[in-house]
């Protein structure tokens, strides 16, 4: 986090000049695009912007908004807009069908009154038969309208189910970090809130491991962002392997990761953190297939176990402090919070 603070200041210094060179100007969306571009961690956005700048020196407002929508709008937000539009269309279709049936049934009520009058005034069998035929035709017409409404309602139910399933899928997807394959910060927070009420009253019922790739900025600056992305991907893979079913692993942000271990003592969490540290240190990360591994990729970690009466934020904060104690002590090590 100390390295990250300096980097954020440098990013902010470069954003305003970038914004001033392009048509969207000082708009929040323009700021978001250029901030993420300057930060350099969003590889796809960075590549798209570079491709556009090769074709022309100045991005239009439309291009800036397109880049924002394509790369930065949350999948859940996009799904929400799609679902909202779909449900509004469904509501309009059902309203129209109900209105048509309502008109039909109102007319049917009039026909019933006329039919009753005609029955009392019929003087011959032929008269009666004619009135019955008319009533049967009217009944069929209304029945067809009700059938259409029933079909429309069934179709609407199916569409609502489909949209609900899609929203559920996107909600799950929006909590997965695409680069590491782990939960993202939103997913981590959700799992923390889910597990925390079950921590019970005994100390150590929930442990947190915070991890951070050492000298990640140097890796990016030396080898480029694609290799930095590869490092994050490899670390994510190793975390999934090491944590398995024991707990929940997440990419907490940037080069920082987190693990939740329910019902595990602090010693078990420390052992797991050491295992992850060793696996990362021994990992084989290459720029291209056939290249020699770059070497020197290590990770620091901090461990904290829940104490009775403590809130979730305090638990994570203690693990984070332990992580940065590892950083200050020389990196590539695990520190357990003693508090």
Short mmCIF file of C-alpha atoms in Angstrom, two decimals, residues 49-271:
data_model
loop_
_atom_site.label_atom_id
_atom_site.label_comp_id
_atom_site.label_asym_id
_atom_site.label_seq_id
_atom_site.Cartn_x
_atom_site.Cartn_y
_atom_site.Cartn_z
CA UNK A 49 -6.98 3.64 -26.26
CA UNK A 50 -3.55 3.10 -27.84
CA UNK A 51 -5.18 1.65 -30.96
CA UNK A 52 -7.45 4.69 -31.27
CA UNK A 53 -4.56 7.11 -30.74
CA UNK A 54 -2.61 5.44 -33.54
CA UNK A 55 -5.45 6.35 -35.89
CA UNK A 56 -5.97 9.88 -34.63
CA UNK A 57 -4.42 12.21 -32.07
CA UNK A 58 -7.66 13.32 -30.40
CA UNK A 59 -10.49 11.11 -29.14
CA UNK A 60 -14.04 12.32 -29.76
CA UNK A 61 -16.72 12.47 -27.08
CA UNK A 62 -18.41 9.44 -28.66
CA UNK A 63 -15.18 7.43 -28.65
CA UNK A 64 -14.52 8.28 -25.01
CA UNK A 65 -18.04 7.23 -24.00
CA UNK A 66 -17.73 4.04 -26.07
CA UNK A 67 -14.48 3.11 -24.31
CA UNK A 68 -16.11 3.77 -20.95
CA UNK A 69 -19.14 1.61 -21.77
CA UNK A 70 -17.10 -1.20 -23.30
CA UNK A 71 -14.42 -1.51 -20.64
CA UNK A 72 -15.54 0.15 -17.42
CA UNK A 73 -19.31 -0.19 -16.98
CA UNK A 74 -19.96 -2.95 -14.47
CA UNK A 75 -21.48 -6.13 -15.98
CA UNK A 76 -24.13 -6.02 -13.27
CA UNK A 77 -25.05 -2.46 -14.27
CA UNK A 78 -25.36 -3.48 -17.93
CA UNK A 79 -27.49 -6.48 -16.97
CA UNK A 80 -29.68 -4.29 -14.79
CA UNK A 81 -30.34 -1.92 -17.69
CA UNK A 82 -31.13 -4.84 -20.02
CA UNK A 83 -33.42 -6.49 -17.47
CA UNK A 84 -35.19 -3.21 -16.71
CA UNK A 85 -35.84 -2.65 -20.42
CA UNK A 86 -37.04 -6.22 -20.88
CA UNK A 87 -39.42 -6.04 -17.94
CA UNK A 88 -40.84 -2.71 -19.12
CA UNK A 89 -41.52 -4.27 -22.53
CA UNK A 90 -43.18 -7.25 -20.85
CA UNK A 91 -45.34 -5.00 -18.72
CA UNK A 92 -46.45 -3.07 -21.81
CA UNK A 93 -47.30 -6.26 -23.70
CA UNK A 94 -49.32 -7.67 -20.80
CA UNK A 95 -51.08 -4.34 -20.27
CA UNK A 96 -52.06 -4.30 -23.94
CA UNK A 97 -53.33 -7.89 -23.79
CA UNK A 98 -55.33 -7.19 -20.63
CA UNK A 99 -56.82 -4.07 -22.20
CA UNK A 100 -57.92 -6.03 -25.27
CA UNK A 101 -59.54 -8.71 -23.12
CA UNK A 102 -61.10 -6.04 -20.92
CA UNK A 103 -62.72 -4.47 -23.98
CA UNK A 104 -63.88 -7.89 -25.15
CA UNK A 105 -65.37 -8.82 -21.77
CA UNK A 106 -67.10 -5.44 -21.47
CA UNK A 107 -68.69 -6.08 -24.87
CA UNK A 108 -69.54 -9.60 -23.78
CA UNK A 109 -71.47 -8.24 -20.80
CA UNK A 110 -73.55 -6.14 -23.20
CA UNK A 111 -74.17 -9.17 -25.40
CA UNK A 112 -75.27 -11.20 -22.37
CA UNK A 113 -77.88 -8.58 -21.48
CA UNK A 114 -79.10 -8.54 -25.08
CA UNK A 115 -79.17 -12.36 -25.10
CA UNK A 116 -81.32 -12.44 -21.97
CA UNK A 117 -83.71 -9.95 -23.55
CA UNK A 118 -83.80 -11.89 -26.83
CA UNK A 119 -84.54 -15.16 -25.00
CA UNK A 120 -87.59 -13.70 -23.29
CA UNK A 121 -88.85 -12.18 -26.54
CA UNK A 122 -88.21 -15.21 -28.80
CA UNK A 123 -91.49 -16.46 -30.31
CA UNK A 124 -90.26 -19.42 -32.37
CA UNK A 125 -87.66 -22.19 -32.21
CA UNK A 126 -85.92 -20.54 -35.15
CA UNK A 127 -85.66 -17.24 -33.25
CA UNK A 128 -84.24 -19.06 -30.24
CA UNK A 129 -81.71 -20.98 -32.37
CA UNK A 130 -80.50 -17.76 -34.00
CA UNK A 131 -79.96 -16.08 -30.66
CA UNK A 132 -78.06 -19.13 -29.35
CA UNK A 133 -75.79 -19.19 -32.43
CA UNK A 134 -74.99 -15.51 -31.97
CA UNK A 135 -74.20 -16.07 -28.30
CA UNK A 136 -71.95 -19.05 -29.07
CA UNK A 137 -69.98 -16.99 -31.60
CA UNK A 138 -69.56 -14.19 -29.07
CA UNK A 139 -68.47 -16.68 -26.40
CA UNK A 140 -65.85 -18.13 -28.76
CA UNK A 141 -64.53 -14.66 -29.53
CA UNK A 142 -64.10 -13.79 -25.84
CA UNK A 143 -62.62 -17.23 -25.12
CA UNK A 144 -60.02 -16.68 -27.82
CA UNK A 145 -59.13 -13.33 -26.25
CA UNK A 146 -58.74 -14.96 -22.84
CA UNK A 147 -56.63 -17.68 -24.42
CA UNK A 148 -54.33 -15.07 -25.93
CA UNK A 149 -54.03 -13.37 -22.55
CA UNK A 150 -53.23 -16.70 -20.89
CA UNK A 151 -50.56 -17.40 -23.52
CA UNK A 152 -49.12 -13.91 -23.09
CA UNK A 153 -48.99 -14.34 -19.32
CA UNK A 154 -47.22 -17.71 -19.67
CA UNK A 155 -44.70 -16.20 -22.07
CA UNK A 156 -44.20 -13.32 -19.66
CA UNK A 157 -43.59 -15.72 -16.78
CA UNK A 158 -40.98 -17.56 -18.84
CA UNK A 159 -39.28 -14.30 -19.80
CA UNK A 160 -39.25 -13.08 -16.19
CA UNK A 161 -37.66 -16.39 -15.14
CA UNK A 162 -35.06 -16.01 -17.90
CA UNK A 163 -34.24 -12.44 -16.88
CA UNK A 164 -34.05 -13.47 -13.22
CA UNK A 165 -31.62 -16.28 -14.07
CA UNK A 166 -29.54 -13.89 -16.18
CA UNK A 167 -29.38 -11.33 -13.37
CA UNK A 168 -28.33 -14.05 -10.94
CA UNK A 169 -25.62 -15.23 -13.34
CA UNK A 170 -24.32 -11.71 -13.91
CA UNK A 171 -24.42 -11.02 -10.18
CA UNK A 172 -22.17 -14.03 -9.65
CA UNK A 173 -19.93 -13.11 -12.59
CA UNK A 174 -19.63 -9.51 -11.37
CA UNK A 175 -18.02 -10.83 -8.19
CA UNK A 176 -15.28 -12.73 -10.05
CA UNK A 177 -12.02 -11.07 -11.02
CA UNK A 178 -11.36 -12.03 -14.64
CA UNK A 179 -7.57 -11.84 -14.40
CA UNK A 180 -6.99 -14.00 -11.32
CA UNK A 181 -10.13 -16.13 -11.47
CA UNK A 182 -10.72 -15.37 -7.78
CA UNK A 183 -13.47 -13.40 -6.12
CA UNK A 184 -13.07 -9.64 -6.52
CA UNK A 185 -13.35 -7.11 -3.68
CA UNK A 186 -17.15 -7.12 -3.89
CA UNK A 187 -17.22 -10.91 -3.66
CA UNK A 188 -14.79 -10.88 -0.75
CA UNK A 189 -16.89 -8.37 1.18
CA UNK A 190 -20.01 -10.44 0.56
CA UNK A 191 -18.32 -13.62 1.83
CA UNK A 192 -16.88 -11.80 4.83
CA UNK A 193 -20.36 -10.59 5.81
CA UNK A 194 -21.75 -14.09 5.24
CA UNK A 195 -19.13 -15.80 7.39
CA UNK A 196 -18.73 -13.17 10.08
CA UNK A 197 -22.05 -13.65 11.94
CA UNK A 198 -21.15 -17.35 12.24
CA UNK A 199 -17.80 -16.64 13.87
CA UNK A 200 -19.35 -17.49 17.22
CA UNK A 201 -17.99 -16.26 20.50
CA UNK A 202 -14.61 -18.01 20.59
CA UNK A 203 -11.40 -16.32 19.49
CA UNK A 204 -9.93 -17.74 16.30
CA UNK A 205 -13.22 -18.88 14.76
CA UNK A 206 -12.37 -16.92 11.58
CA UNK A 207 -8.90 -16.11 10.24
CA UNK A 208 -7.91 -13.65 7.52
CA UNK A 209 -4.75 -13.73 5.41
CA UNK A 210 -3.79 -10.59 3.48
CA UNK A 211 -1.13 -11.03 0.78
CA UNK A 212 0.68 -8.62 -1.53
CA UNK A 213 3.03 -9.29 -4.47
CA UNK A 214 6.42 -7.80 -3.63
CA UNK A 215 7.83 -5.05 -5.87
CA UNK A 216 4.96 -5.41 -8.32
CA UNK A 217 5.56 -1.93 -9.76
CA UNK A 218 9.12 -2.95 -10.61
CA UNK A 219 7.81 -6.05 -12.40
CA UNK A 220 5.42 -3.91 -14.46
CA UNK A 221 8.05 -1.27 -15.22
CA UNK A 222 10.72 -3.84 -16.12
CA UNK A 223 8.75 -6.41 -18.10
CA UNK A 224 5.57 -4.55 -19.06
CA UNK A 225 1.92 -4.82 -18.04
CA UNK A 226 1.20 -8.08 -19.92
CA UNK A 227 3.74 -9.88 -17.74
CA UNK A 228 2.34 -8.12 -14.67
CA UNK A 229 -1.05 -9.52 -15.63
CA UNK A 230 0.52 -12.97 -16.03
CA UNK A 231 1.99 -12.74 -12.52
CA UNK A 232 -1.43 -11.89 -11.06
CA UNK A 233 -2.97 -14.77 -13.01
CA UNK A 234 -0.35 -17.25 -11.74
CA UNK A 235 -0.72 -16.07 -8.14
CA UNK A 236 -4.50 -16.44 -8.47
CA UNK A 237 -4.04 -20.00 -9.74
CA UNK A 238 -1.70 -20.87 -6.85
CA UNK A 239 -4.14 -19.40 -4.33
CA UNK A 240 -6.97 -21.51 -5.72
CA UNK A 241 -4.79 -24.61 -5.47
CA UNK A 242 -3.55 -23.91 -1.95
CA UNK A 243 -6.82 -22.71 -0.41
CA UNK A 244 -9.10 -25.22 -2.14
CA UNK A 245 -12.13 -26.00 0.00
CA UNK A 246 -10.54 -24.66 3.19
CA UNK A 247 -11.79 -21.13 2.68
CA UNK A 248 -12.37 -18.27 0.27
CA UNK A 249 -9.67 -16.58 -1.83
CA UNK A 250 -10.05 -13.16 -3.46
CA UNK A 251 -8.12 -10.53 -5.36
CA UNK A 252 -8.52 -7.65 -2.94
CA UNK A 253 -7.29 -5.00 -5.35
CA UNK A 254 -4.29 -4.42 -7.61
CA UNK A 255 -1.56 -6.83 -6.51
CA UNK A 256 -3.18 -7.52 -3.11
CA UNK A 257 -5.04 -10.73 -2.29
CA UNK A 258 -7.05 -11.99 0.68
CA UNK A 259 -8.10 -15.34 2.11
CA UNK A 260 -10.91 -16.08 4.57
CA UNK A 261 -10.51 -19.23 6.67
CA UNK A 262 -13.57 -20.13 8.75
CA UNK A 263 -13.18 -22.37 11.78
CA UNK A 264 -9.40 -22.51 11.49
CA UNK A 265 -6.95 -21.56 14.28
CA UNK A 266 -4.38 -18.88 13.62
CA UNK A 267 -1.62 -21.50 13.40
CA UNK A 268 -3.39 -23.20 10.49
CA UNK A 269 -3.79 -19.84 8.76
CA UNK A 270 -0.08 -19.13 9.24
CA UNK A 271 0.82 -22.54 7.78
#
